[in-house]
Coordinates of C-alpha atoms and ligand atoms in Angstrom, one line a residue:
M1 CA -7.3 -11.9 -16.3
R2 CA -5.0 -14.5 -18.0
G3 CA -1.3 -15.1 -17.5
C4 CA 0.6 -14.6 -14.3
R5 CA 1.6 -10.9 -14.9
P6 CA -0.6 -7.9 -15.5
S7 CA -1.3 -6.9 -19.1
R8 CA -0.2 -3.5 -20.2
L9 CA -2.8 -0.8 -19.6
P10 CA -3.3 2.5 -21.4
G11 CA -3.6 4.2 -18.1
D12 CA -2.6 7.8 -17.7
G13 CA -0.3 7.4 -14.7
P14 CA 2.8 9.1 -16.1
A15 CA 5.1 7.8 -13.5
A16 CA 4.1 4.1 -13.4
L17 CA 6.7 1.7 -14.7
P18 CA 5.4 0.6 -18.1
L19 CA 5.0 -3.1 -17.9
Q20 CA 7.2 -5.0 -20.3
P21 CA 5.9 -5.4 -23.9
E22 CA 4.9 -8.9 -24.9
T23 CA 8.0 -9.3 -26.9
A24 CA 10.1 -8.8 -23.9
T25 CA 8.2 -11.5 -22.0
P26 CA 10.3 -14.7 -21.7
A27 CA 8.8 -17.8 -23.3
V28 CA 8.4 -19.3 -19.8
H29 CA 7.6 -16.6 -17.3
P30 CA 9.2 -17.1 -13.9
C31 CA 5.7 -17.3 -12.3
M32 CA 4.6 -20.2 -14.5
G33 CA 4.4 -23.5 -12.7
Q34 CA 4.6 -21.9 -9.3
P35 CA 2.1 -23.3 -6.9
L36 CA -1.1 -21.7 -5.8
I37 CA -1.2 -20.4 -2.2
T38 CA -4.3 -20.4 0.0
L39 CA -5.2 -17.7 2.4
H40 CA -8.2 -18.4 4.5
D41 CA -10.8 -20.0 2.1
K42 CA -9.3 -18.6 -1.2
A43 CA -6.7 -19.7 -3.7
F44 CA -4.3 -17.2 -5.1
R45 CA -1.8 -17.6 -8.0
P46 CA 1.5 -15.9 -8.5
Y47 CA 1.2 -12.6 -10.3
L48 CA 4.3 -10.4 -9.8
S49 CA 7.6 -11.6 -8.6
A50 CA 9.8 -9.9 -5.9
S51 CA 12.4 -9.1 -8.5
E52 CA 9.8 -7.4 -10.8
I53 CA 8.6 -5.4 -7.8
A54 CA 12.2 -4.4 -6.9
Q55 CA 12.9 -3.2 -10.4
A56 CA 9.8 -1.0 -10.3
I57 CA 10.8 0.5 -7.1
D58 CA 14.3 1.2 -8.4
Q59 CA 12.8 3.4 -11.0
V60 CA 10.5 5.3 -8.7
A61 CA 13.3 5.8 -6.2
A62 CA 15.6 7.2 -8.9
R63 CA 13.0 9.8 -9.9
L64 CA 12.5 10.7 -6.2
N65 CA 16.3 11.1 -5.7
A66 CA 16.4 13.5 -8.7
D67 CA 13.3 15.5 -7.9
Y68 CA 13.9 15.9 -4.2
A69 CA 17.7 16.5 -4.3
G70 CA 18.6 18.9 -1.4
R71 CA 14.9 19.2 -0.3
R72 CA 14.7 16.9 2.9
P73 CA 11.2 15.6 2.2
L74 CA 9.0 14.1 5.0
F75 CA 7.8 10.7 4.0
V76 CA 4.3 10.0 5.5
V77 CA 3.8 6.3 5.4
V78 CA 0.1 5.1 5.5
L79 CA -0.2 2.0 7.6
T80 CA -0.8 -0.9 7.6
G81 CA -0.3 -1.8 3.8
G82 CA 2.3 0.8 3.1
F83 CA 4.9 -0.6 5.4
M84 CA 6.8 -2.9 3.0
F85 CA 6.9 -0.6 0.0
A86 CA 8.1 2.2 2.5
T87 CA 10.9 0.0 3.7
D88 CA 12.2 -0.9 0.2
L89 CA 11.7 2.7 -1.1
L90 CA 13.3 4.5 1.7
K91 CA 16.4 2.3 1.5
R92 CA 16.9 3.6 -2.0
F93 CA 16.4 7.2 -1.1
T94 CA 19.8 8.8 -0.9
G95 CA 19.2 12.3 0.4
D96 CA 18.3 13.5 3.9
C97 CA 14.7 12.7 4.7
E98 CA 12.4 12.1 7.7
I99 CA 9.8 9.4 8.1
V100 CA 6.6 9.2 10.0
F101 CA 3.8 6.7 10.1
I102 CA 0.1 7.3 10.1
R103 CA -3.1 5.4 10.2
V104 CA -6.3 6.5 8.6
A105 CA -9.7 5.9 10.2
S106 CA -12.7 6.5 8.0
Y107 CA -16.3 6.8 9.1
E108 CA -19.5 8.3 7.8
G109 CA -20.0 11.8 9.0
T110 CA -23.4 12.8 10.3
G111 CA -23.5 16.0 8.3
S112 CA -23.2 16.7 4.7
T113 CA -19.6 16.1 4.5
G114 CA -20.0 12.3 4.0
K115 CA -17.0 10.3 4.6
V116 CA -14.6 11.7 7.2
Q117 CA -10.9 10.8 7.6
E118 CA -9.2 11.0 10.8
I119 CA -5.4 10.9 10.7
M120 CA -3.8 9.1 13.6
G121 CA -0.2 9.4 14.5
L122 CA 0.8 12.6 12.7
R123 CA 2.3 14.8 15.5
E124 CA 4.8 16.5 13.3
D125 CA 4.3 20.1 12.1
I126 CA 4.0 19.6 8.4
S127 CA 3.7 23.3 7.4
G128 CA 6.2 24.3 4.8
R129 CA 7.3 20.6 4.4
D130 CA 7.6 18.6 1.2
I131 CA 5.4 15.6 1.9
I132 CA 5.6 12.3 0.1
L133 CA 2.7 10.2 1.1
V134 CA 3.6 6.5 0.8
E135 CA 0.7 4.1 0.1
D136 CA 0.4 0.4 -0.8
I137 CA -2.1 0.8 -3.5
V138 CA -4.2 3.5 -5.2
D139 CA -7.5 1.7 -6.2
T140 CA -10.6 3.8 -6.3
G141 CA -8.6 6.7 -4.9
T142 CA -11.3 7.2 -2.3
T143 CA -8.8 7.1 0.7
L144 CA -6.6 9.8 -0.9
H145 CA -9.4 11.9 -2.0
H146 CA -10.5 12.3 1.6
L147 CA -7.0 12.3 3.2
L148 CA -5.4 15.0 1.0
P149 CA -7.6 17.9 2.1
T150 CA -6.8 17.1 5.8
L151 CA -3.1 17.2 5.0
E152 CA -3.4 20.3 2.8
A153 CA -5.1 22.2 5.6
N154 CA -1.8 22.0 7.5
N155 CA -0.1 24.1 4.8
P156 CA 2.7 21.8 3.6
A157 CA 5.0 23.2 0.8
S158 CA 4.0 20.3 -1.4
I159 CA 2.4 16.9 -1.3
E160 CA 3.2 14.1 -3.7
I161 CA 1.9 10.4 -3.6
A162 CA 4.2 7.4 -3.9
A163 CA 2.4 4.1 -4.3
M164 CA 3.5 0.5 -5.0
F165 CA 0.5 -0.3 -7.1
Y166 CA -2.1 1.7 -9.0
K167 CA -5.2 0.5 -10.7
P168 CA -6.0 3.1 -13.4
A169 CA -9.2 1.4 -14.4
S170 CA -10.6 1.7 -10.9
L171 CA -9.7 5.3 -10.1
R172 CA -12.8 7.6 -9.4
Y173 CA -11.1 10.8 -8.4
P174 CA -8.8 13.3 -10.3
L175 CA -5.7 12.7 -8.3
T176 CA -2.1 13.7 -9.3
L177 CA -0.2 10.4 -9.2
N178 CA 3.4 11.1 -10.1
Y179 CA 5.2 8.2 -8.3
M180 CA 3.3 5.0 -9.0
A181 CA 5.7 2.0 -9.2
L182 CA 3.4 -0.4 -11.1
E183 CA 0.1 -0.1 -12.9
I184 CA -2.0 -3.2 -12.5
P185 CA -5.5 -4.2 -13.9
N186 CA -8.6 -4.0 -11.6
D187 CA -8.1 -7.3 -9.8
F188 CA -7.7 -8.0 -6.1
V189 CA -4.1 -8.7 -5.2
V190 CA -2.4 -9.8 -2.1
G191 CA 1.2 -9.9 -0.8
Y192 CA 3.9 -7.3 -0.4
G193 CA 2.0 -5.5 2.3
L194 CA -1.5 -6.2 1.0
D195 CA -3.7 -8.6 2.8
Y196 CA -6.8 -10.8 2.4
D197 CA -8.6 -10.5 5.7
G198 CA -5.3 -10.1 7.6
L199 CA -3.2 -12.7 5.9
G200 CA -0.6 -12.4 3.1
R201 CA 1.1 -9.0 4.0
N202 CA 4.3 -10.8 4.6
L203 CA 4.6 -12.4 1.2
P204 CA 7.5 -11.0 -0.8
D205 CA 5.7 -11.7 -4.2
V206 CA 2.2 -10.5 -5.2
Y207 CA -0.6 -13.0 -5.9
V208 CA -4.0 -12.6 -7.5
A209 CA -7.3 -14.6 -6.8
A210 CA -7.1 -17.8 -8.8
Ligands
XMP1 P1 -8.7 3.2 -2.4 O1 -7.8 3.7 -3.4 O2 -9.9 2.4 -3.1 O3 -8.0 2.0 -1.7 O4 -9.3 4.1 -1.4 C1 -8.1 1.8 -0.3 C2 -7.4 0.7 0.3 O5 -8.0 -0.5 0.0 C3 -7.0 -1.5 0.0 N1 -7.0 -2.2 -1.3 C4 -6.5 -3.4 -1.5 N2 -6.1 -4.3 -0.6 N3 -5.7 -5.9 -2.5 C5 -5.7 -5.6 -1.1 O6 -5.2 -6.4 -0.3 C6 -6.2 -5.0 -3.4 O7 -6.2 -5.3 -4.5 C7 -6.7 -3.7 -2.8 N4 -7.2 -2.6 -3.5 C8 -7.4 -1.7 -2.5 C9 -5.7 -0.9 0.4 O8 -5.4 -1.0 1.7 C10 -5.9 0.6 -0.1 O9 -5.0 1.4 0.5
MG2 MG1 -3.8 1.4 2.2

């Protein structure tokens, strides 16, 4: 991957903020010349600025505000990575809503079901509720593919997924992804809630392996 911002992808995520066309890219992008950072043994270079991220969240939030007007959704935030996106997204949500946090533990089942997801922390009765699942990133989609049936078994009125980042080239499952803030290429990124072996979650900008 070249440059400090993701290239435009033909991905089919209808809701993702289209990345700016090349003509709109300033001659000197704000990332240029910014120093590399090191997390553990790896160097990362600037990739997306906090203001680009904020702009993308504005757009997702505007659509959620329109789509959920008068509905009092329950935002279910998937920890740990989803905490920062959830904070910024929820500050922009103007209607009544509720928020809960869950963790997902995955392990290999001994039977034919394969990978099993256990949801920790969901004590609320979600039956009849409009659920908005808040994730840091949809990569292969494996997590959501296993998590969604567990939630659906509790008979919510609806489930939508809101994620800060989405890697269309990496997706392996047919998921309905209506509220993706930014599409990115299939590269490992850190910052804005995402970590490399525990480090980097606190960074307001996003970085990619140098
Ligand atoms: P999928 O969709 O493949 O993603 O089930 C599962 C989880 O993997 C993490 N993930 C990443 N973490 N940089 C990270 O720091 C990345 O580029 C990245 N891609 C996936 C993330 O926790 C996601 O929820
Ligand atoms: Mg995650």
